[in-house]
PDB file of C-alpha atoms in Angstrom:
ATOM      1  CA  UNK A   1     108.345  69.245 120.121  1.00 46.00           C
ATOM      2  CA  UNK A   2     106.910  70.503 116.562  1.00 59.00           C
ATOM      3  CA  UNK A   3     107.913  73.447 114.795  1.00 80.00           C
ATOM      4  CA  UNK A   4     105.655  75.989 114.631  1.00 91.00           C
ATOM      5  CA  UNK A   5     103.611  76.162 111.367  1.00 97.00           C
ATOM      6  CA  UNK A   6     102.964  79.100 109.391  1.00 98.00           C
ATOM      7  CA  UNK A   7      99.877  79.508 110.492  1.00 98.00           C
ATOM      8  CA  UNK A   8     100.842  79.287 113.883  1.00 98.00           C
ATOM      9  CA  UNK A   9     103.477  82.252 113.379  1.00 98.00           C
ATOM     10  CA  UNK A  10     100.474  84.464 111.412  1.00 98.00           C
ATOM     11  CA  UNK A  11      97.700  84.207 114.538  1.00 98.00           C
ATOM     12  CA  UNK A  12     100.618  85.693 116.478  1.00 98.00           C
ATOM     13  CA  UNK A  13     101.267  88.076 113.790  1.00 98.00           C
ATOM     14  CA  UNK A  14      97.733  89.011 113.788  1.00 98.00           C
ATOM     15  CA  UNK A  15      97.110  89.236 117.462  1.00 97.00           C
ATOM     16  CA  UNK A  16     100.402  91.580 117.351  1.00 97.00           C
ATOM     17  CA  UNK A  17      99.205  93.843 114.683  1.00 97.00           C
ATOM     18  CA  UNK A  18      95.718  94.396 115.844  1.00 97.00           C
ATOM     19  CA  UNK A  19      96.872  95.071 119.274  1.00 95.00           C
ATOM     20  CA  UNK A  20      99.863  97.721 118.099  1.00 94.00           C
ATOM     21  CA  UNK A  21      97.545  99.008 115.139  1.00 96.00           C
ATOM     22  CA  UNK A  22     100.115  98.732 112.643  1.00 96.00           C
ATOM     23  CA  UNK A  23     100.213  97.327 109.242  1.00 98.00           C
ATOM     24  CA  UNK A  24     101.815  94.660 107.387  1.00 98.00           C
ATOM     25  CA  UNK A  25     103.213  93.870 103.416  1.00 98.00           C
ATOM     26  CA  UNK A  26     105.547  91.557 101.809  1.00 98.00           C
ATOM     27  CA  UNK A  27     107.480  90.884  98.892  1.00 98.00           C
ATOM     28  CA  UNK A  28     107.888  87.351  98.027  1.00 98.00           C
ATOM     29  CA  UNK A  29     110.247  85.744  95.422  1.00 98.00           C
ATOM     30  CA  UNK A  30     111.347  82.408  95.626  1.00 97.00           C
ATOM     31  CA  UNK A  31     108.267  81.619  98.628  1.00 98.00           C
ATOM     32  CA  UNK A  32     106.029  82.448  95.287  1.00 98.00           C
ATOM     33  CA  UNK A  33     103.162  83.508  97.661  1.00 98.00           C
ATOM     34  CA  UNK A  34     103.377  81.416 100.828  1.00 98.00           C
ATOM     35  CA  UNK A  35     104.271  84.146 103.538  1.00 98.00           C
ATOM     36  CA  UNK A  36     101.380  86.106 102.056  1.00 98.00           C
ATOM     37  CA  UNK A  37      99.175  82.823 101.984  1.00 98.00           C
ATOM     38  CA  UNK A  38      99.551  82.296 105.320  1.00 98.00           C
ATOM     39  CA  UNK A  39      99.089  85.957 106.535  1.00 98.00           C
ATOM     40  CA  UNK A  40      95.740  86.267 104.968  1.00 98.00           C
ATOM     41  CA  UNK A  41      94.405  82.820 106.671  1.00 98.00           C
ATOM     42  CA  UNK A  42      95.060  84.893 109.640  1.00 98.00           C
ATOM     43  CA  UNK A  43      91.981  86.270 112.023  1.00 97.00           C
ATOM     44  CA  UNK A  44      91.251  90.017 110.800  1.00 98.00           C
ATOM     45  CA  UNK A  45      93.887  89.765 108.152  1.00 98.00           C
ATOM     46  CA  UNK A  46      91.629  92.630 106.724  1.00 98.00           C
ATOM     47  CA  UNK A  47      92.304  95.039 109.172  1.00 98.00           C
ATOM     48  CA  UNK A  48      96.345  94.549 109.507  1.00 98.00           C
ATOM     49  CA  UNK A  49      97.832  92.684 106.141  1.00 98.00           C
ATOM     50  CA  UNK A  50      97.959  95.262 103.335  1.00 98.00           C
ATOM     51  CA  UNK A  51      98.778  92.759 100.862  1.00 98.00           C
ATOM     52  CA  UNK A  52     101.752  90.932  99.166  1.00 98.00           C
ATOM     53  CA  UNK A  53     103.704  91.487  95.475  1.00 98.00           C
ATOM     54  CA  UNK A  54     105.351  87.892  94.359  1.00 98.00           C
ATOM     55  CA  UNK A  55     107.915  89.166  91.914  1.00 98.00           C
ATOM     56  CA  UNK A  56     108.836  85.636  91.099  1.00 96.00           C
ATOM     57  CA  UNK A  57     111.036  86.500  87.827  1.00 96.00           C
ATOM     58  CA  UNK A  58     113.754  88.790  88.134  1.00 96.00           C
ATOM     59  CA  UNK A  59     112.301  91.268  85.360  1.00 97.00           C
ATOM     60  CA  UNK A  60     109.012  91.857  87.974  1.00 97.00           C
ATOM     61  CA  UNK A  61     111.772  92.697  90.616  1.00 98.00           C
ATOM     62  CA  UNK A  62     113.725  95.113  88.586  1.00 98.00           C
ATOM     63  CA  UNK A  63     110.275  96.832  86.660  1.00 97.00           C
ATOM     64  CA  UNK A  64     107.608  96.859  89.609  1.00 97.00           C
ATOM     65  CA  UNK A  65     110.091  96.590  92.626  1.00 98.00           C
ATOM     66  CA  UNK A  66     112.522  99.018  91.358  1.00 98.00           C
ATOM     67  CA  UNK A  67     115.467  96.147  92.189  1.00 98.00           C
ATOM     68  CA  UNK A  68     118.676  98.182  90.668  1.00 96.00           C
ATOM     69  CA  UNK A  69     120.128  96.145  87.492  1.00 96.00           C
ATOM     70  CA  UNK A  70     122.265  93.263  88.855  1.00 95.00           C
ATOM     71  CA  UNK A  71     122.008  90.221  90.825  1.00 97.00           C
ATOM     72  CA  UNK A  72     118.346  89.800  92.255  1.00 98.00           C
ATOM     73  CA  UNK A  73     119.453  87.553  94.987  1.00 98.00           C
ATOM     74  CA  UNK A  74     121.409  90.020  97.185  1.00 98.00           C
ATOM     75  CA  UNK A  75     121.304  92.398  99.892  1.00 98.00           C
ATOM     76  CA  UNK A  76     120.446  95.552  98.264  1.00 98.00           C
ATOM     77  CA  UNK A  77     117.668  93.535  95.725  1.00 98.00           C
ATOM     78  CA  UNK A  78     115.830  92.642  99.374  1.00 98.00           C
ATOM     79  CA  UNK A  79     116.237  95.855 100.933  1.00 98.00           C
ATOM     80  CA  UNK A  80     114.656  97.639  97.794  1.00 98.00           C
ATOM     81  CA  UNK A  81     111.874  94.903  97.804  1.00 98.00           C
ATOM     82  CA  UNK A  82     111.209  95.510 101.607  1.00 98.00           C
ATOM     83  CA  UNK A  83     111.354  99.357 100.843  1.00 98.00           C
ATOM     84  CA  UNK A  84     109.341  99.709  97.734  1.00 98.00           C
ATOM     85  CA  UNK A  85     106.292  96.746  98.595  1.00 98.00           C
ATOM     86  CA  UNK A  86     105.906  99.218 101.699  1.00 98.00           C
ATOM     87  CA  UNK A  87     105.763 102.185  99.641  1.00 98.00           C
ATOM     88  CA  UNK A  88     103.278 101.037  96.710  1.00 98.00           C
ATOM     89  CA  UNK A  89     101.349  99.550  99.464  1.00 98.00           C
ATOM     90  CA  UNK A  90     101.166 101.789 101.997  1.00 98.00           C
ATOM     91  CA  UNK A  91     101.849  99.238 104.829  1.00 98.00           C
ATOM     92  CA  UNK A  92     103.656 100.735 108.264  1.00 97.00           C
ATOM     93  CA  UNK A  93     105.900  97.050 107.968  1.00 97.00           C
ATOM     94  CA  UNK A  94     107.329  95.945 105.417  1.00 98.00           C
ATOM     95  CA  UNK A  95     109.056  92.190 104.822  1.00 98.00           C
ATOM     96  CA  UNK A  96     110.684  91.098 101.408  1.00 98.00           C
ATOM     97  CA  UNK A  97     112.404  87.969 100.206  1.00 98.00           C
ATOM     98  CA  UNK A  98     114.533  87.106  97.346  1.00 98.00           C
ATOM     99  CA  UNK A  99     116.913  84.025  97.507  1.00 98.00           C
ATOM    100  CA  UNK A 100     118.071  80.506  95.115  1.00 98.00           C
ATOM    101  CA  UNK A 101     115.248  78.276  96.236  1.00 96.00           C
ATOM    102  CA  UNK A 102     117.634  75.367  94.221  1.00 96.00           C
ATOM    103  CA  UNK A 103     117.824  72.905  92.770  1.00 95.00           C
ATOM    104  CA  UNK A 104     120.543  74.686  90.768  1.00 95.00           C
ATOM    105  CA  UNK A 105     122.337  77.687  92.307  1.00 96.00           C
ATOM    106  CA  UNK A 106     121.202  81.774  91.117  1.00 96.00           C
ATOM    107  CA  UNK A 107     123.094  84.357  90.076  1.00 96.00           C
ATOM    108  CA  UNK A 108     126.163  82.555  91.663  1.00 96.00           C
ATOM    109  CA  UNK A 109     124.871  81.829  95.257  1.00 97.00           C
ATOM    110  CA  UNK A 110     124.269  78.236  95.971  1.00 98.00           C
ATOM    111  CA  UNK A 111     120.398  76.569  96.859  1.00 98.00           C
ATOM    112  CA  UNK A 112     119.762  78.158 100.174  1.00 98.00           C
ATOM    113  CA  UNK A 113     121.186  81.405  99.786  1.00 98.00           C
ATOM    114  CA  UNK A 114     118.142  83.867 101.174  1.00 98.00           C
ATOM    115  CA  UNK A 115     118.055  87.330 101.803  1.00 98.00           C
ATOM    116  CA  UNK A 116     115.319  88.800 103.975  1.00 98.00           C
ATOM    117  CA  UNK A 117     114.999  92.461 104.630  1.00 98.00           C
ATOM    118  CA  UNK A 118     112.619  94.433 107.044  1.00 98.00           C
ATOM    119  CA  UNK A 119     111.306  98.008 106.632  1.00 98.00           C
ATOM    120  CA  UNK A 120     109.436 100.581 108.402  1.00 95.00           C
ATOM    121  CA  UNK A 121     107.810 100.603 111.344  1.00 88.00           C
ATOM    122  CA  UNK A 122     108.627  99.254 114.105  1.00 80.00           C
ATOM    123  CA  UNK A 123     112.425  98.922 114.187  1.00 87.00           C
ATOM    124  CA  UNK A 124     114.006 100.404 110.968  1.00 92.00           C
ATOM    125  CA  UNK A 125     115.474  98.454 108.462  1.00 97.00           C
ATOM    126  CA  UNK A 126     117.456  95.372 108.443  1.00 97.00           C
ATOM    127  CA  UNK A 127     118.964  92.809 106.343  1.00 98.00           C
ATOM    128  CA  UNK A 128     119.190  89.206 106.974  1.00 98.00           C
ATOM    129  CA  UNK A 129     121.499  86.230 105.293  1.00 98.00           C
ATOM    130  CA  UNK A 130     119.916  83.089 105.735  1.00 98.00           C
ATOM    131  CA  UNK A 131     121.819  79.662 104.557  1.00 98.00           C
ATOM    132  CA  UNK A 132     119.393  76.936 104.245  1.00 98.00           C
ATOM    133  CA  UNK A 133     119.541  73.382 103.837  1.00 97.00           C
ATOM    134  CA  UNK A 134     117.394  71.177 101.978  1.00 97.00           C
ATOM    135  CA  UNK A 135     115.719  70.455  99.002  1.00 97.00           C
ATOM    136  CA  UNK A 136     113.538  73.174  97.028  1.00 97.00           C
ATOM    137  CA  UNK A 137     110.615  72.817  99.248  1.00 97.00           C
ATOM    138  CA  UNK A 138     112.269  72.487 101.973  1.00 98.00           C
ATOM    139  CA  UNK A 139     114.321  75.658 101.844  1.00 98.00           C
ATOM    140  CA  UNK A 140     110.736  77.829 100.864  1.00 98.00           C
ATOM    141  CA  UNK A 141     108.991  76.939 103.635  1.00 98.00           C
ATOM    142  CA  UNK A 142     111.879  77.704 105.910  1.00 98.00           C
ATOM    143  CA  UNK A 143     112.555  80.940 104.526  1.00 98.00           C
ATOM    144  CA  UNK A 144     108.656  81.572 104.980  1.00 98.00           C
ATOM    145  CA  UNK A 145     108.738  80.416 108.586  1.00 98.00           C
ATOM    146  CA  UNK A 146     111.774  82.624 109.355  1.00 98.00           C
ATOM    147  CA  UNK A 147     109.988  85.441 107.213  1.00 98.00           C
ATOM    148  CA  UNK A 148     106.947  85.043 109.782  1.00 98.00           C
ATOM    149  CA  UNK A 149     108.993  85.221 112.744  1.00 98.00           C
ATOM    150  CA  UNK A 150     110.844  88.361 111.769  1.00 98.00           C
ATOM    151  CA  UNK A 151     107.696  90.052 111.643  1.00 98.00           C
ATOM    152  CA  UNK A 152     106.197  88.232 114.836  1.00 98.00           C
ATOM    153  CA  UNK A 153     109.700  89.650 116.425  1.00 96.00           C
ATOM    154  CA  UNK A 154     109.372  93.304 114.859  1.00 96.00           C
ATOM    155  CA  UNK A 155     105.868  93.629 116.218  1.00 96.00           C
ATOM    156  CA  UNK A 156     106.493  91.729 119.621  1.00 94.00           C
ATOM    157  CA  UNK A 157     109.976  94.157 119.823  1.00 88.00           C
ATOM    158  CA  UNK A 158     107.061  96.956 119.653  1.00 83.00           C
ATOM    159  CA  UNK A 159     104.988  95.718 122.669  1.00 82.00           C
ATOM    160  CA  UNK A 160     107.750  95.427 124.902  1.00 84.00           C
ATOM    161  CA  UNK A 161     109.121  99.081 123.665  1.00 78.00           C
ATOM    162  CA  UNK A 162     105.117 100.010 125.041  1.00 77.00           C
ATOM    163  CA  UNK A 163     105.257  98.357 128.341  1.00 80.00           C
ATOM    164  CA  UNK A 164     108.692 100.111 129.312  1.00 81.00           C
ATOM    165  CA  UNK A 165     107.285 103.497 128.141  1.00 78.00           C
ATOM    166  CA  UNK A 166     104.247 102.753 130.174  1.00 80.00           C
ATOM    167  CA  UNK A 167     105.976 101.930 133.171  1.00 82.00           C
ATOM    168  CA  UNK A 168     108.328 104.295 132.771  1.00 82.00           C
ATOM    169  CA  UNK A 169     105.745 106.927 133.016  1.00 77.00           C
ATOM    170  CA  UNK A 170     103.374 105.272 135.500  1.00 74.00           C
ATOM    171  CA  UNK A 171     106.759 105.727 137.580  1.00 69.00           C
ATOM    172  CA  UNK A 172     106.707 109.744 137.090  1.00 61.00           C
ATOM    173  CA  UNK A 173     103.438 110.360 138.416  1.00 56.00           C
ATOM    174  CA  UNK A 174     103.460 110.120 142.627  1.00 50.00           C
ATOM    175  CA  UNK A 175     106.711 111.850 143.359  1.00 49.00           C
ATOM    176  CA  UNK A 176     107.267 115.561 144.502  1.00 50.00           C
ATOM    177  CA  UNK A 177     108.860 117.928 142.859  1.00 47.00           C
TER     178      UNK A 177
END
């Protein structure tokens, strides 16, 4: 079986979107653009995808992004991507990345390293390690396809929420009281 391209995961994000009427940003770093890339390719992109900063060099992340002085490929760097691309853009979902694409290893995590965080609506916030294997290419477009799928998941995680409320209250209408 193949894996799913890009974008493959995007027409889901965009079917997802539409249907929940919620909007979508990201914050790219060492993807330089592809998440984004591959939103925008996707049917209606206009309607959902608010837009995308690539803060490639760690001075963009720290000025534009507001990333606190320190290591840019870290935990709290993504989360304050995720939170501030959402803010400056005005999307209701919000999905950064910042991570050592390789060949040689960044601010002391090894090629692969990759931290992913989500923001906003639906489901919160959360922040992901990834460890991925490969060479430079290789680890970008994985972190882009796992990227995709968080926000696929966030937005599918949103539907399902809507079918148990809808059931839920389809359930309360027949019964006496």
């Amino acid at each position: 079986m193949s894996e799913e391209t890009l974008d493959d995961i995007a027409a889901t994000i965009a079917e997802r979107a539409s249907a929940a009427g919620r909007t979508v940003a990201v914050a790219e770093s060492l993807t330089g653009g592809m998440v984004a890339s591959a939103l925008a390719r996707a049917e209606g992109a206009s309607a959902w995808f608010r837009g995308s900063i690539v803060a490639y060099s760690s001075e963009v992340k720290h000025d534009l992004l507001e990333v606190p002085a320190g290591p840019v490929v870290s935990e709290p760097a993504a989360r304050t991507m995720a939170r501030r691309v959402r803010e400056l853009l005005g999307a209701d979902l919000a999905v950064a990345l910042t991570g050592s694409g390789g060949p040689d290893p960044q601010d002391g995590q090894p090629p692969g390293t990759v931290h992913m965080a989500a923001t906003g609506e639906p489901g919160g916030e959360e922040v992901l390690r990834l460890d991925l294997e490969g060479e430079p290419a290789e680890i970008c477009g994985s972190a882009a396809r796992e990227a995709l799928r968080l926000i696929a998941a966030r937005l599918q995680a949103e539907q399902e929420d809507r079918e148990v409320s809808a059931q839920v209250g389809a359930g309360r209408g027949g019964g006496a009281g």
